Coordinates of C-alpha atoms in Angstrom, one line a residue:
X364 CA 5.2 5.5 -12.1
X365 CA 4.6 7.8 -9.2
X366 CA 7.4 8.5 -6.7
X367 CA 4.9 8.5 -3.8
X368 CA 1.4 6.8 -3.5
X369 CA -1.0 5.8 -0.8
X370 CA -1.7 2.1 -1.0
X371 CA -2.4 -0.9 1.2
X372 CA 0.2 -3.1 2.8
X373 CA -1.7 -6.4 2.7
X374 CA -5.1 -7.9 1.8
X375 CA -8.2 -7.8 4.0
X376 CA -11.9 -8.5 4.0
X377 CA -15.2 -7.1 5.2
X378 CA -19.0 -7.8 5.1
X379 CA -22.2 -5.9 4.9
X380 CA -25.9 -7.1 5.0
X381 CA -28.9 -5.3 3.6
X382 CA -32.4 -6.8 3.6
X383 CA -31.0 -10.3 3.8
X384 CA -28.6 -9.8 0.9
X385 CA -25.0 -10.5 2.0
X386 CA -22.1 -8.5 0.5
X387 CA -18.7 -10.1 1.1
X388 CA -15.8 -7.8 0.3
X389 CA -12.0 -8.1 -0.1
X390 CA -9.2 -5.7 -0.8
X391 CA -5.9 -6.7 -2.4
X392 CA -2.7 -4.8 -3.1
X393 CA -2.0 -5.2 -6.9
X394 CA 0.6 -4.0 -9.3
X395 CA -0.8 -5.2 -12.6
X396 CA -4.1 -6.3 -14.2
X397 CA -2.7 -9.8 -14.3
X398 CA -2.8 -9.8 -10.5
X399 CA -6.3 -8.4 -10.7
X400 CA -7.6 -11.2 -12.9
X401 CA -5.8 -13.8 -10.8
X402 CA -7.6 -12.6 -7.6
X403 CA -10.9 -12.5 -9.4
X404 CA -10.6 -16.0 -10.8
X405 CA -9.8 -17.3 -7.3
X406 CA -12.9 -15.6 -5.8
X407 CA -15.2 -16.7 -8.6
X408 CA -14.1 -20.3 -8.2
X409 CA -14.5 -20.2 -4.4
X410 CA -17.8 -18.3 -4.4
X411 CA -19.2 -19.8 -7.6
X412 CA -22.8 -19.8 -6.2
X413 CA -22.9 -16.0 -5.6
X414 CA -25.1 -14.0 -8.0
X415 CA -22.6 -11.1 -8.6
X416 CA -18.9 -10.6 -8.4
X417 CA -18.4 -6.8 -8.7
X418 CA -15.1 -5.0 -8.4
X419 CA -13.0 -1.9 -9.0
X420 CA -9.3 -1.2 -9.1
X421 CA -6.8 1.6 -9.6
X422 CA -3.3 0.9 -10.8
X423 CA -0.5 3.4 -11.5
X424 CA 1.4 3.4 -14.7
X425 CA 2.3 5.6 -17.6
X426 CA -1.4 5.9 -18.1
X427 CA -3.3 5.4 -14.8
X428 CA -5.8 2.5 -15.0
X429 CA -9.2 2.8 -13.3
X430 CA -11.7 0.1 -14.1
X431 CA -14.9 -1.3 -12.5
X432 CA -17.5 -4.0 -13.2
X433 CA -21.2 -4.2 -12.2
X434 CA -21.3 -7.9 -13.2
X435 CA -25.0 -7.9 -14.0
X436 CA -26.2 -5.3 -11.5
X437 CA -27.8 -2.2 -12.9
X438 CA -25.3 0.1 -14.5
X439 CA -23.4 2.3 -12.1
X440 CA -24.9 0.7 -8.9
X441 CA -22.0 -1.7 -7.9
X442 CA -18.6 -1.2 -9.5
X443 CA -18.7 2.6 -9.4
X444 CA -19.5 3.0 -5.7
X445 CA -16.7 0.5 -5.1
X446 CA -14.3 2.6 -7.2
X447 CA -15.5 5.8 -5.3
X448 CA -14.6 4.1 -2.0
X449 CA -11.1 3.6 -3.2
X450 CA -10.9 7.1 -4.5
X451 CA -12.1 8.7 -1.3
X452 CA -9.3 7.0 0.6
X453 CA -6.8 8.3 -2.0
X454 CA -5.5 4.8 -2.8
X455 CA -3.7 3.3 -5.8
X456 CA -2.5 -0.2 -6.7
X457 CA -5.6 -1.5 -5.0
X458 CA -8.4 -4.0 -6.0
X459 CA -11.6 -4.3 -4.2
X460 CA -14.1 -7.1 -4.9
X461 CA -17.6 -7.4 -3.5
X462 CA -19.5 -10.7 -3.9
X463 CA -23.3 -10.5 -3.4
X464 CA -25.6 -13.3 -2.2
X465 CA -29.1 -12.2 -3.1
X466 CA -31.5 -12.2 -0.2
X467 CA -34.8 -12.3 -2.1
X468 CA -35.6 -8.6 -1.7
X469 CA -34.9 -6.0 -4.3
X470 CA -32.8 -3.1 -3.0
X471 CA -33.4 -0.6 -5.8
X472 CA -30.7 1.5 -7.4
X473 CA -30.0 3.7 -4.4
X474 CA -30.0 0.7 -2.1
X475 CA -27.4 -1.1 -4.2
X476 CA -25.2 1.9 -4.4
X477 CA -25.3 2.2 -0.6
X478 CA -24.7 -1.5 0.0
X479 CA -21.8 -1.9 -2.4
X480 CA -20.2 1.3 -1.1
X481 CA -20.5 0.2 2.5
X482 CA -19.3 -3.3 1.7
X483 CA -16.2 -1.8 0.0
X484 CA -15.5 0.5 2.9
X485 CA -15.9 -2.4 5.4
X486 CA -12.9 -4.2 3.7
X487 CA -10.9 -1.0 3.3
X488 CA -11.3 -0.1 6.9
X489 CA -9.8 -3.5 7.9
X490 CA -6.4 -3.0 6.1
X491 CA -3.4 -0.8 6.9
X492 CA -3.0 2.1 4.5
X493 CA 0.7 3.0 3.9
X494 CA 2.7 5.5 1.9
X495 CA 5.0 4.0 -0.7
X496 CA 7.9 6.3 -1.6
X497 CA 10.7 6.0 -4.0
X498 CA 13.9 6.4 -1.9
X499 CA 17.6 6.1 -2.2
X500 CA 19.7 3.3 -0.6
X501 CA 22.5 4.7 1.5
X502 CA 25.5 2.9 2.8
X503 CA 27.4 4.4 5.8
X504 CA 30.7 2.9 6.9
X505 CA 32.3 4.2 10.1
X506 CA 34.8 3.2 12.8
X507 CA 33.3 1.5 15.9
X508 CA 34.1 4.6 18.0
X509 CA 31.6 6.6 16.0
X510 CA 28.8 4.1 15.8
X511 CA 27.1 5.3 18.9
X512 CA 26.9 8.8 17.6
X513 CA 25.5 7.7 14.3
X514 CA 22.9 5.4 15.9
X515 CA 21.7 8.1 18.2
X516 CA 21.3 10.5 15.3
X517 CA 19.5 8.0 13.1
X518 CA 17.0 7.1 15.8
X519 CA 16.4 10.8 16.8
X520 CA 15.7 11.8 13.2
X521 CA 13.8 8.7 12.3
X522 CA 16.1 7.5 9.5
X523 CA 15.1 3.9 8.7
X524 CA 17.9 1.4 9.1
X525 CA 17.5 -1.8 7.0
X526 CA 20.7 -3.6 8.1
X527 CA 23.8 -3.1 10.3
X528 CA 26.9 -5.1 9.5
X529 CA 29.7 -5.5 12.0
X530 CA 33.1 -6.4 10.4
X531 CA 36.4 -4.5 10.6
X532 CA 34.2 -1.4 10.6
X533 CA 30.4 -0.8 11.0
X534 CA 28.3 -0.5 7.9
X535 CA 24.8 0.8 8.2
X536 CA 22.3 0.3 5.3
X537 CA 19.4 2.7 5.1
X538 CA 16.7 4.0 2.8
X539 CA 16.6 7.8 2.5
X540 CA 13.7 9.8 1.2
X541 CA 14.8 12.0 -1.6
X542 CA 13.9 15.3 0.1
X543 CA 16.1 14.3 3.1
X544 CA 19.3 13.2 1.3
X545 CA 21.1 16.5 1.5
X546 CA 20.2 17.0 5.2
X547 CA 21.3 13.4 5.9
X548 CA 24.6 13.8 4.2
X549 CA 25.5 17.2 5.8
X550 CA 24.4 16.3 9.3
X551 CA 26.2 12.9 9.3
X552 CA 29.3 14.5 7.9
X553 CA 29.3 17.1 10.7
X554 CA 28.7 14.8 13.6
X555 CA 31.4 12.4 12.5
X556 CA 33.9 15.2 11.6
X557 CA 33.9 14.0 8.0
X558 CA 35.1 10.5 9.0
X559 CA 32.0 8.7 7.7
X560 CA 32.1 7.0 4.3
X561 CA 28.7 7.8 2.8
X562 CA 27.6 6.2 -0.5
X563 CA 24.2 6.6 -2.1
X564 CA 23.1 3.6 -4.1
X565 CA 20.1 2.8 -6.3
X566 CA 16.6 3.8 -5.8
X567 CA 14.1 1.5 -4.1
X568 CA 10.5 1.6 -2.9
X569 CA 10.0 1.8 0.8
X570 CA 6.8 1.8 2.9
X571 CA 5.9 4.2 5.7
X572 CA 2.9 4.4 7.9
X573 CA 0.6 7.5 7.9
X574 CA 2.8 9.1 10.7
X575 CA 5.9 8.7 8.5
X576 CA 7.4 5.7 10.4
X577 CA 9.4 3.2 8.2
X578 CA 7.7 -0.2 7.8
X579 CA 9.8 -1.9 5.2

């Protein structure tokens, strides 16, 4: 499993039309092939009257999985351009499905490649791409008198706060990117004069936008 990947935060859809053929497209975040098959089954049931249900997906793992299906279209004209659309955006843990309603006019191999590729992109352009990083949880406990300093530091340096608990002391729960842990610890120790109780916990996945801002 990769420590950092580019993926999508949620599902989305798109549409493309070529010579009266309609290409409806969807993108889904997925973590397993079981999730892939579940989405495919749902779409095939809902759009049972469509001629083709083509798709591609990339899933991380000990061995990266990349698969595609032309579902009856000429070999390499549907699933492969969908897969290429995912690759060009550098995405993983993503499924893209394109359902075709035939319009009565043959598109030819090049026309199919273009249409399926554009349909895939139309869905991918409608979802938010994010960076998923493996981070460390951090728990910071301080006296109320130091909380203002800590909050200012965290906001100024864009350290993502997940929770703040006000009891006898103030406990701030954060996720820290691995490459920033040493800086975080040393700076926080300095600005609090060593009076902050800093504990690093387990490793968790966190999501950031393309500008590096924490999402969840």
